[in-house]
Amino acid sequence: MKEKKFLDQVNYPSDLKKLHQKDLKQLANELRDELINTVSITGGHLGAGLGVIELTVALHYVFDTPKDKLIWDVGHQAYPHKIITGRKDRIRTLRMGGGLSGFTKRKESEYDTFGAAHSSTSISSALGIAVAKSLSNNSNRVVAVIGDGAMSAGMAYEAMNNAGAMKSKLIVILNDNDMSISPPVGAMSSYLTKLLTGRVYFSVREITKLITSFLSKRFKDKAGKAEEFLRDIVSGGTLFNELGFYYAGPIDGHNLDTLISILKNVKNSKYNGPMLIHVVTKKGKGYKPAEESGDKYHGVGKFNVRTGEQNKPKSKTASYTKVFANTLVKHAENDTKIIGITGAMPSGTGMDIFGKKFPERMFDVGIAEQHAVTFAAGLSTEGYKPFVAIYSTFLQRAYDQVVHDVAIQNLPVRFAIDRAGLVGADGPTHAGSFDITYLSTLPNFVVMAASDEADLVRMVNTAVSINDRPSAFRYPRGNGVGVELPNINEILEIGKGRVIKKGSKVAILNFGARLQECLKAASKLDAKGISTTVADARFAKPLDQKLILDLCLNHEVLITIEEGSIGGFGSHVFQFLSDRGFFDNGLKIRSMIFPDEFIDQDTPEKMYQKAGLNSEAIEQKVLDTLKSNIVIPKTKQFK
Ligand SMILES: Cc1ncc(C[n+]2csc(CCOP(=O)(O)OP(=O)(O)O)c2C)c(N)n1
């Protein structure tokens, strides 16, 4: 007979609370198996979730969620949380179109207190919630769970600094697995290691004694003794203490009984300030292939559960990331001033390749995008050539640094912007939608977008040569189209685009990686007798004004297309033509951009279909535009 599973009985935390504490270990094992089986089918984040199985069970067992508020930092470790908060039956739709998000999302569940995906927001949001609760005399607890990697970001310290000063009732669980995506970097990481070195985990008895003696009013009576005891037991916790937090730990994050006892203590304590509970876990825990792999299966494709072997789709063409990194390496062999910088994403950005060749010239600054940009700005003032390799979505966090530290001072920092455009399964939080807009609006900047991997090489070459101002080049997630790569001497003329295919009636002006879709649309239009030009702008800033004017003067229709939001390349073209009075001539000009909405996760192809930016949509846009008449309103009032 099939053994009865505890997990079958648990759909919500209220079901969990009906179980005996002694059965939770078995439940945790089942939850771990379910997570492994799920991710083997969906792909996604695995190592982080495996590391917090016991913590997830303990938190929902002890706290009264969703009234007590639980905030997961990044949210990539929240799959087990999703399974036991009403989403078990949909868990195998993770990261798919119409399915569950791979991160926490308020829209998805009342148990997802705060949406995330970008790291290090949990303490700030939790503090806001805690203050709101205290303003409305609500005594429910607020718990933030943050990883040691996420602790490298400035926001975490800003929030702790504020919470400590406010004496806010807030619980922060530091989930210390001594891993970010790659090994963690920085002084904080070393500090946490120091806290653990040579120390045994505290027993429940010790911690309980500590918490009760410190937090109850008995503390007052026995202040001297308790203080001594406290100093003894939390001797490593001084940094958090200094920030105004009550620190307890380290605690074994895989021992359910310990976790439950301590969390109960913390929950029931009368202490009115912020507490930090230092929990030690193992990323990838309980699944051998994950535990043994270098990245602890941080992010995986579909895989074989028995062997752990991932079936990553093989591509004949190199990824844009690799093309970028290999090109930069070639330049750096001759140019000792070139520096590579990443914010905790060495493998994602190709900086690991650069770092292997030039360890002394590659800097992983941790999850610290703001710092990465200003650090690069500093380097550039000394004649170095910093390349900040960063995902479009994460550069958003460093916008003031881009404006204030780089653009205003006209410093030649180079931005290699990966994951530009829609990225698929990671969804809207990771889409690179806004960089064309937020960079092209800045004086001094050169903004380029690669239409294929050959042009990416040319753009890296060009960025190396731009020494008098900031520059950026963007390229998409995934693999190139299979064109031959040029050598590293091919430099683009700044602000010059190119005509790829000459026609006479319609002009499509591409900016970025939709070029192949434009060419497909053009050949279909040609077949219909609509002679179509395809041009590639290469630069959103400065614009190739001559190319734009030529296209306008020699075609009936001009369509601009880009993988970005309103305010980007198309807007700049419109503005330019409007300033030239071009619209007075009845030119039919349209832009194709991302719609004014956040597009949920799906395959990139489907997302682009939804966004109306594939070859079919381009063709349709041309046909509609040709058919359309220019409407000149008779009255001054629009209806
Ligand atoms: C602002 C920002 N930069 C980079 C990332 C990419 N990223 C996702 S998870 C992660 C590592 C987080 O490490 P940690 O907090 O220790 O959690 P763990 O995965 O080890 O559980 C990084 C760098 C991100 N999500 N947000």
XYZ file of C-alpha atoms and ligand atoms in Angstrom:
665
model
C 0.000 0.000 0.000
C 1.210 3.493 -0.809
C 2.449 5.297 2.252
C 0.316 8.250 3.266
C 2.070 11.495 2.661
C 1.895 14.380 5.071
C 2.279 16.799 2.200
C -0.993 15.516 0.720
C -2.723 16.837 3.823
C -1.089 20.240 3.692
C -2.404 22.865 1.348
C -2.194 25.842 3.672
C -0.248 26.731 6.812
C -3.421 26.048 8.825
C -3.104 22.370 7.742
C 0.519 22.399 8.765
C -0.406 23.481 12.269
C -2.579 20.393 12.663
C 0.465 18.132 12.341
C 2.513 16.947 15.298
C 5.866 18.612 15.520
C 7.517 15.179 15.313
C 5.996 14.666 11.845
C 7.362 17.884 10.398
C 10.676 16.294 9.539
C 8.926 13.825 7.281
C 6.851 16.636 5.798
C 10.029 18.587 5.105
C 11.490 15.592 3.281
C 8.374 15.326 1.157
C 8.451 19.032 0.434
C 12.072 18.734 -0.639
C 11.203 15.864 -3.007
C 8.305 17.820 -4.432
C 10.547 20.817 -5.034
C 13.188 18.717 -6.800
C 10.619 16.971 -8.980
C 8.916 20.248 -9.832
C 12.060 22.109 -10.835
C 13.260 19.104 -12.825
C 10.224 19.758 -15.042
C 9.977 23.544 -14.985
C 13.600 24.601 -14.574
C 14.265 27.595 -12.345
C 15.850 28.302 -8.987
C 16.577 25.159 -7.029
C 19.537 25.489 -4.652
C 18.067 28.379 -2.672
C 14.707 26.655 -2.133
C 16.367 23.417 -1.030
C 18.288 25.378 1.569
C 15.209 26.863 3.194
C 12.883 23.842 3.327
C 13.078 23.505 7.120
C 13.007 27.256 7.616
C 9.887 27.533 5.453
C 8.110 24.812 7.397
C 9.170 26.254 10.752
C 8.131 29.813 9.859
C 4.665 28.811 8.696
C 4.302 26.417 11.647
C 5.130 29.048 14.221
C 3.831 32.286 12.760
C 0.252 33.049 11.937
C 0.660 33.755 8.224
C -0.774 35.566 6.318
C -1.719 37.796 9.271
C 1.849 37.673 10.431
C 3.767 38.991 7.466
C 6.513 36.954 5.868
C 8.757 38.681 3.344
C 11.213 36.689 1.275
C 14.158 38.600 -0.130
C 14.572 38.117 -3.911
C 11.789 35.524 -3.751
C 13.732 32.930 -5.725
C 13.780 30.651 -2.661
C 10.005 30.851 -2.198
C 8.916 27.805 -4.226
C 8.486 25.640 -1.080
C 6.567 28.543 0.487
C 4.297 28.525 -2.571
C 3.675 24.787 -2.238
C 2.362 25.099 1.317
C 0.457 28.345 0.807
C -2.294 27.191 -1.513
C -0.387 26.750 -4.762
C 0.583 23.076 -4.664
C -1.689 22.156 -7.536
C -0.183 24.850 -9.765
C 3.439 24.493 -8.766
C 4.337 22.696 -11.984
C 3.293 25.762 -13.961
C 6.149 27.747 -12.390
C 7.704 30.290 -14.746
C 5.436 29.278 -17.625
C 2.992 31.435 -19.532
C -0.170 31.798 -17.446
C 1.490 29.923 -14.575
C 3.007 30.823 -11.238
C 5.738 33.411 -11.094
C 9.242 32.282 -10.185
C 9.315 34.969 -7.491
C 6.938 36.275 -4.850
C 4.076 38.243 -6.326
C 1.307 40.041 -4.465
C -1.169 39.423 -7.259
C -0.640 35.699 -6.895
C -1.331 35.112 -3.218
C -2.095 36.891 0.042
C 0.823 34.914 1.480
C 3.187 36.800 -0.827
C 3.353 39.879 1.326
C 5.715 41.771 -0.925
C 6.679 41.164 -4.538
C 10.361 40.760 -5.270
C 12.972 39.413 -7.691
C 15.553 42.156 -7.322
C 17.443 41.565 -4.136
C 17.818 43.266 -0.777
C 14.421 44.946 -0.540
C 13.044 42.754 2.251
C 14.193 44.672 5.324
C 12.971 48.010 3.970
C 9.568 46.672 2.980
C 9.253 44.731 6.227
C 10.092 47.846 8.195
C 7.401 49.781 6.342
C 4.905 47.076 7.162
C 6.032 46.925 10.796
C 5.666 50.677 11.203
C 2.231 50.586 9.562
C 1.222 47.843 11.986
C 2.392 49.783 14.974
C 0.630 52.957 13.767
C -2.596 50.990 13.570
C -2.026 49.131 16.853
C -1.819 45.783 15.162
C 0.354 43.323 17.024
C 0.984 40.848 14.217
C 4.599 40.014 13.589
C 6.651 40.968 10.552
C 9.452 38.672 9.423
C 11.957 39.304 6.646
C 14.163 36.473 5.372
C 17.313 37.706 3.679
C 20.328 35.787 2.331
C 23.963 36.549 3.081
C 24.418 37.441 -0.610
C 21.573 39.950 -0.482
C 23.213 41.400 2.631
C 25.938 42.830 0.402
C 23.591 45.475 -0.973
C 23.369 48.995 0.355
C 19.610 48.857 0.779
C 19.927 46.183 3.466
C 22.136 48.486 5.554
C 20.011 51.533 4.918
C 17.059 49.586 6.238
C 18.897 48.163 9.261
C 20.279 51.568 10.105
C 16.778 52.992 10.040
C 15.159 50.073 11.871
C 17.770 50.152 14.617
C 17.217 53.838 15.197
C 13.437 53.536 15.120
C 13.337 50.674 17.586
C 10.862 48.984 15.337
C 9.393 45.629 16.124
C 10.811 43.645 13.279
C 12.276 40.168 12.882
C 15.026 39.652 10.333
C 16.163 36.131 9.605
C 19.605 36.135 8.058
C 19.763 32.986 5.928
C 23.486 32.430 5.781
C 24.482 29.725 3.297
C 27.819 31.306 2.468
C 26.748 31.587 -1.156
C 25.392 34.218 -3.474
C 24.953 32.948 -7.061
C 28.701 32.537 -7.007
C 30.753 32.489 -3.821
C 29.874 35.611 -1.858
C 32.267 38.524 -1.791
C 33.085 41.367 0.529
C 33.852 42.210 4.101
C 30.359 41.337 5.332
C 30.733 37.851 3.965
C 34.071 37.439 5.746
C 32.513 38.843 8.891
C 29.706 36.291 8.821
C 32.238 33.532 8.281
C 34.142 34.840 11.286
C 30.980 34.653 13.359
C 30.766 30.986 12.534
C 34.394 29.973 12.634
C 35.231 27.709 15.508
C 31.785 28.049 17.026
C 29.203 25.433 17.602
C 25.571 26.107 17.065
C 23.797 27.246 20.133
C 21.405 24.788 21.615
C 17.766 25.540 22.027
C 18.261 25.727 25.761
C 20.992 28.318 25.468
C 19.199 30.482 22.964
C 15.930 30.253 24.819
C 17.643 31.253 28.006
C 19.300 34.068 26.191
C 16.145 35.385 24.618
C 14.075 35.149 27.751
C 16.735 36.613 29.968
C 17.390 39.430 27.577
C 13.877 40.175 26.565
C 11.787 39.734 29.640
C 11.597 42.098 32.505
C 13.597 39.619 34.500
C 16.489 40.996 32.500
C 16.240 44.164 34.502
C 16.521 42.306 37.772
C 19.470 40.261 36.696
C 20.916 42.789 34.327
C 24.501 42.244 35.335
C 24.438 38.491 34.969
C 22.391 38.459 31.819
C 24.602 41.019 30.236
C 27.621 38.914 30.964
C 25.898 35.866 29.554
C 24.814 37.840 26.529
C 28.298 39.071 25.842
C 29.476 35.544 26.028
C 26.965 34.068 23.734
C 26.618 36.783 21.109
C 30.188 37.925 21.171
C 30.346 37.819 17.389
C 27.138 39.709 16.899
C 28.475 43.106 17.675
C 28.009 44.628 14.222
C 24.288 43.903 14.292
C 24.124 44.960 17.922
C 25.763 48.245 17.044
C 23.176 48.774 14.340
C 20.532 48.539 17.025
C 19.473 44.941 16.440
C 19.160 42.238 19.011
C 21.269 39.416 17.520
C 20.887 35.707 18.200
C 22.705 32.863 16.560
C 24.144 31.122 14.750
C 21.401 28.540 14.590
C 21.303 25.316 12.589
C 18.745 26.075 9.891
C 18.113 22.436 9.101
C 17.180 21.396 12.621
C 13.434 21.827 12.792
C 13.144 21.461 16.551
C 15.752 24.134 17.146
C 14.191 26.450 14.612
C 10.692 26.015 15.970
C 11.697 26.601 19.589
C 13.646 29.694 18.757
C 11.054 31.141 16.418
C 8.387 30.568 19.076
C 10.519 32.453 21.527
C 11.078 35.258 19.121
C 7.425 35.425 18.213
C 6.279 35.599 21.814
C 8.946 37.889 23.131
C 7.921 41.244 24.471
C 10.990 42.907 23.068
C 10.031 45.989 21.133
C 13.019 46.473 18.874
C 14.371 44.791 15.760
C 15.903 41.327 16.102
C 18.239 39.516 13.789
C 18.285 35.741 13.944
C 21.322 34.285 12.235
C 20.372 30.967 10.658
C 22.955 28.802 8.925
C 21.831 26.666 5.999
C 23.316 24.773 3.115
C 22.383 25.830 -0.398
C 21.193 22.783 -2.367
C 20.671 20.812 0.873
C 19.404 17.280 0.491
C 20.013 16.864 -3.237
C 23.470 15.516 -3.939
C 23.981 16.889 -7.453
C 23.089 20.360 -6.151
C 25.234 20.116 -3.033
C 28.180 18.990 -5.105
C 27.924 21.486 -7.923
C 29.884 24.729 -7.903
C 26.818 26.956 -8.099
C 24.691 24.655 -5.879
C 22.115 24.557 -8.705
C 21.257 28.203 -8.215
C 19.416 28.336 -11.511
C 18.854 25.248 -13.615
C 17.153 24.077 -16.773
C 15.077 20.923 -16.804
C 17.084 18.009 -15.427
C 17.119 14.300 -14.788
C 16.307 13.794 -11.096
C 18.260 10.557 -10.815
C 21.498 11.828 -12.327
C 21.112 15.569 -11.871
C 22.056 16.014 -15.510
C 20.605 19.175 -16.974
C 19.356 19.159 -20.509
C 20.370 22.634 -21.500
C 19.292 23.176 -25.114
C 22.354 23.052 -27.304
C 22.838 25.929 -29.679
C 25.093 26.080 -32.684
C 25.700 29.758 -32.079
C 27.478 31.428 -29.191
C 25.545 33.392 -26.609
C 25.700 37.166 -26.738
C 27.174 37.083 -23.243
C 30.083 34.915 -24.384
C 30.663 36.980 -27.514
C 30.877 40.097 -25.368
C 33.233 38.513 -22.825
C 35.517 36.935 -25.416
C 35.781 40.199 -27.323
C 36.607 42.145 -24.194
C 39.255 39.573 -23.285
C 40.872 40.064 -26.706
C 41.035 43.818 -26.166
C 42.312 43.443 -22.622
C 45.223 41.322 -23.839
C 46.622 44.427 -25.513
C 45.103 47.131 -23.379
C 46.020 46.894 -19.724
C 43.673 49.723 -18.806
C 40.555 47.647 -19.419
C 38.737 46.627 -16.240
C 35.714 44.328 -15.880
C 33.106 44.938 -13.183
C 30.111 42.861 -12.131
C 27.594 43.100 -9.313
C 27.481 39.467 -8.127
C 26.775 38.152 -11.609
C 30.106 36.846 -12.909
C 28.673 33.873 -14.793
C 25.544 35.671 -16.007
C 27.522 38.523 -17.531
C 30.580 36.597 -18.770
C 32.810 38.381 -16.283
C 33.903 34.955 -15.031
C 35.593 34.438 -18.413
C 37.273 37.822 -18.143
C 38.203 37.190 -14.500
C 39.880 33.886 -15.301
C 42.199 35.646 -17.736
C 42.686 38.820 -15.742
C 41.932 38.135 -12.079
C 43.555 41.377 -10.993
C 41.408 43.413 -13.382
C 38.001 41.869 -12.681
C 35.970 43.118 -9.743
C 32.896 41.389 -8.395
C 31.575 44.063 -6.065
C 28.669 42.043 -4.676
C 25.001 42.853 -5.153
C 25.813 46.538 -5.232
C 24.897 48.038 -8.583
C 25.009 51.615 -7.351
C 28.474 51.121 -5.991
C 29.547 49.277 -9.171
C 28.734 52.335 -11.278
C 30.411 54.925 -9.058
C 33.373 52.609 -8.515
C 33.719 52.471 -12.317
C 33.426 56.253 -12.491
C 36.287 56.560 -10.018
C 38.444 54.170 -12.032
C 37.802 56.146 -15.200
C 39.063 59.386 -13.629
C 42.453 57.674 -13.331
C 42.594 56.755 -17.010
C 41.270 53.220 -16.699
C 38.620 51.837 -19.037
C 35.971 50.244 -16.858
C 33.295 48.029 -18.414
C 30.318 47.610 -16.118
C 28.764 44.336 -17.281
C 25.221 44.397 -15.999
C 21.710 43.256 -16.791
C 19.484 46.039 -18.057
C 17.011 45.456 -15.229
C 19.662 45.722 -12.491
C 21.144 48.924 -13.889
C 17.824 50.545 -12.998
C 18.947 50.470 -9.399
C 21.958 52.652 -10.163
C 20.304 55.398 -12.169
C 21.370 58.335 -10.056
C 24.934 57.071 -10.159
C 24.687 56.870 -13.954
C 23.397 60.448 -14.113
C 25.304 62.141 -11.323
C 28.603 60.304 -11.190
C 29.041 59.322 -14.823
C 27.015 61.474 -17.242
C 27.335 64.886 -15.587
C 31.071 64.446 -15.246
C 31.224 63.039 -18.784
C 33.326 60.103 -17.658
C 34.143 57.325 -20.114
C 32.524 54.465 -18.252
C 31.345 51.687 -20.569
C 28.085 49.877 -19.868
C 27.723 46.396 -21.325
C 23.991 45.907 -20.944
C 23.018 42.257 -21.053
C 19.468 40.797 -21.031
C 18.096 43.760 -22.978
C 14.499 43.191 -24.014
C 12.063 40.513 -22.904
C 13.768 37.626 -21.154
C 11.170 34.871 -20.854
C 10.631 32.775 -17.723
C 11.962 35.345 -15.238
C 9.134 37.665 -16.264
C 8.628 41.405 -15.926
C 10.993 41.955 -13.004
C 13.891 40.854 -15.163
C 12.864 42.333 -18.509
C 15.260 44.893 -19.907
C 12.640 47.403 -20.962
C 13.773 50.832 -19.937
C 17.494 51.298 -20.549
C 17.142 52.849 -24.021
C 14.817 55.415 -22.501
C 16.716 56.157 -19.335
C 20.107 56.344 -21.051
C 19.209 58.124 -24.282
C 17.732 60.985 -22.342
C 21.106 61.789 -20.780
C 23.441 64.353 -22.303
C 26.891 63.020 -23.266
C 25.914 59.356 -23.555
C 26.496 57.171 -26.605
C 23.778 54.502 -26.724
C 24.073 51.509 -29.039
C 22.108 48.298 -29.551
C 23.451 45.209 -31.264
C 21.308 43.718 -34.005
C 23.381 40.511 -34.036
C 26.544 39.114 -32.476
C 28.808 40.556 -35.192
C 27.566 44.032 -34.389
C 28.023 43.331 -30.702
C 31.726 42.760 -31.404
C 31.852 46.048 -33.301
C 30.141 47.807 -30.410
C 32.590 46.432 -27.859
C 35.393 47.625 -30.157
C 33.751 51.017 -30.425
C 33.217 51.324 -26.668
C 36.893 50.539 -26.054
C 37.746 53.454 -28.346
C 35.350 55.981 -26.783
C 37.502 57.816 -24.271
C 35.780 61.168 -24.042
C 32.275 60.274 -22.802
C 30.135 57.498 -21.366
C 28.903 54.778 -23.660
C 26.504 51.861 -23.488
C 25.668 48.958 -25.741
C 22.774 46.586 -25.198
C 22.275 43.029 -26.340
C 19.672 40.378 -25.642
C 19.576 37.217 -23.559
C 20.333 34.046 -25.494
C 22.284 33.071 -28.550
C 23.369 34.982 -31.594
C 21.948 34.449 -35.049
C 24.980 32.640 -36.444
C 26.822 35.336 -38.373
C 30.567 35.448 -38.696
C 32.352 37.601 -36.150
C 34.462 40.541 -37.309
C 37.864 41.240 -35.836
C 38.477 43.650 -33.005
C 39.710 46.459 -35.217
C 36.307 47.149 -36.755
C 35.108 50.303 -35.069
C 31.783 51.969 -35.815
C 31.505 55.593 -36.751
C 29.662 57.208 -33.843
C 26.053 57.979 -34.719
C 26.033 56.158 -38.052
C 23.493 53.505 -38.963
C 23.412 51.284 -42.033
C 21.016 50.225 -44.727
C 20.694 46.459 -44.759
C 18.265 46.071 -47.635
C 17.134 48.698 -50.101
C 13.493 49.192 -51.130
C 11.393 52.162 -52.214
C 7.977 52.354 -50.559
C 8.313 51.409 -46.919
C 11.277 51.881 -44.594
C 11.721 49.866 -41.407
C 14.289 51.408 -39.102
C 15.445 48.847 -36.573
C 17.275 49.485 -33.300
C 18.526 46.280 -31.671
C 17.910 42.586 -31.937
C 14.619 42.605 -33.826
C 16.573 42.887 -37.082
C 15.881 39.312 -38.176
C 12.156 39.858 -37.597
C 12.316 43.047 -39.664
C 14.015 41.178 -42.514
C 11.395 38.423 -42.383
C 8.596 40.999 -42.504
C 10.319 42.842 -45.353
C 10.593 39.761 -47.506
C 6.895 39.023 -47.002
C 6.047 42.628 -47.892
C 8.275 42.486 -50.976
C 6.448 39.343 -52.048
C 3.226 41.346 -51.827
C 4.700 44.001 -54.095
C 5.484 46.438 -51.295
C 9.111 47.335 -51.772
C 10.662 47.569 -48.325
C 13.905 49.030 -47.045
C 15.392 47.732 -43.816
C 17.875 49.923 -42.000
C 19.670 49.352 -38.730
C 20.154 52.471 -36.649
C 22.851 51.036 -34.367
C 22.746 54.268 -32.316
C 19.828 55.717 -30.379
C 22.164 58.476 -29.329
C 23.469 60.266 -31.243
C 20.849 59.646 -33.912
C 21.882 59.155 -37.513
C 19.942 62.177 -38.687
C 21.053 61.852 -42.274
C 19.879 58.253 -42.482
C 16.533 59.153 -40.943
C 16.007 62.062 -43.343
C 16.973 59.920 -46.336
C 14.485 57.251 -45.318
C 11.749 59.829 -44.827
C 12.364 61.582 -48.137
C 12.429 58.397 -50.179
C 9.606 56.330 -48.657
C 5.908 56.701 -47.947
C 6.110 55.034 -44.568
C 8.717 54.919 -41.836
C 8.386 52.376 -39.037
C 10.808 52.419 -36.115
C 11.199 49.319 -34.000
C 12.987 48.589 -30.737
C 12.831 46.288 -27.722
C 12.043 48.947 -25.203
C 9.456 51.179 -23.618
C 8.067 54.501 -24.751
C 10.554 57.326 -24.573
C 13.319 55.422 -26.317
C 14.647 55.290 -29.848
C 11.309 55.855 -31.611
C 10.542 58.835 -29.415
C 13.883 60.385 -30.273
C 13.239 59.874 -33.995
C 9.769 61.422 -33.657
C 11.131 64.372 -31.755
C 13.817 64.948 -34.336
C 11.362 64.788 -37.253
C 8.865 66.957 -35.474
C 11.536 69.573 -34.817
C 12.320 69.476 -38.534
C 8.654 70.021 -39.384
C 8.455 66.701 -41.111
C 4.962 65.811 -39.991
C 3.635 68.808 -41.911
C 4.476 66.877 -45.090
C 2.089 64.070 -44.273
C 4.768 61.456 -43.766
C 3.349 58.248 -42.348
C 5.551 57.347 -39.446
C 4.861 54.809 -36.722
C 6.838 53.380 -33.849
C 6.833 49.823 -32.561
C 7.751 49.593 -28.892
C 6.777 47.640 -25.802
C 3.159 48.168 -24.808
C 2.454 50.275 -21.732
C 2.161 47.278 -19.427
C 4.360 44.748 -17.649
C 4.290 41.496 -19.599
C 4.084 38.336 -17.497
C 6.512 35.469 -17.973
C 6.267 33.183 -20.962
C 8.604 31.974 -23.671
C 10.414 34.952 -25.222
C 8.667 34.213 -28.550
C 5.238 34.410 -26.944
C 6.187 37.523 -25.009
C 7.286 39.222 -28.216
C 4.075 38.126 -29.852
C 2.128 39.663 -26.994
C 4.207 42.809 -27.254
C 3.421 42.985 -30.973
C 7.072 42.934 -31.953
C 7.489 39.884 -34.179
C 7.641 39.700 -37.976
C 3.878 39.182 -38.321
C 3.176 42.268 -36.243
C 5.689 44.317 -38.222
C 4.130 43.253 -41.500
C 0.662 44.054 -40.208
C 1.801 47.445 -38.961
C 3.113 48.295 -42.411
C -0.101 47.170 -44.119
C -2.282 49.108 -41.664
C -0.135 52.198 -41.992
C -0.258 52.124 -45.787
C -4.038 51.856 -45.639
C -4.486 54.550 -43.045
C -5.423 58.088 -43.885
C -4.061 60.976 -41.984
C -6.868 62.340 -39.885
C -6.901 66.075 -39.556
C -9.537 67.035 -37.001
C -11.982 69.659 -38.296
C -12.615 71.230 -34.938
C -10.052 72.081 -32.363
C -11.606 69.638 -29.954
C -10.874 65.920 -29.975
C -13.655 63.621 -29.015
C 19.520 43.911 -7.468
C 19.822 42.493 -7.880
N 21.032 42.200 -8.385
C 21.301 40.919 -8.752
C 20.376 39.946 -8.615
C 20.656 38.528 -9.093
N 20.608 37.573 -7.990
C 19.548 36.795 -7.749
S 19.746 35.808 -6.424
C 21.298 36.381 -6.169
C 22.115 35.816 -5.042
C 21.449 35.986 -3.751
O 22.239 35.392 -2.762
P 21.620 35.154 -1.334
O 20.871 36.341 -0.897
O 22.718 34.694 -0.448
O 20.554 34.007 -1.565
P 20.813 32.464 -1.905
O 20.516 32.309 -3.366
O 22.222 32.112 -1.557
O 19.841 31.738 -1.060
C 21.641 37.349 -7.107
C 22.940 38.023 -7.194
C 19.125 40.310 -8.097
N 18.139 39.435 -7.958
N 18.883 41.584 -7.736
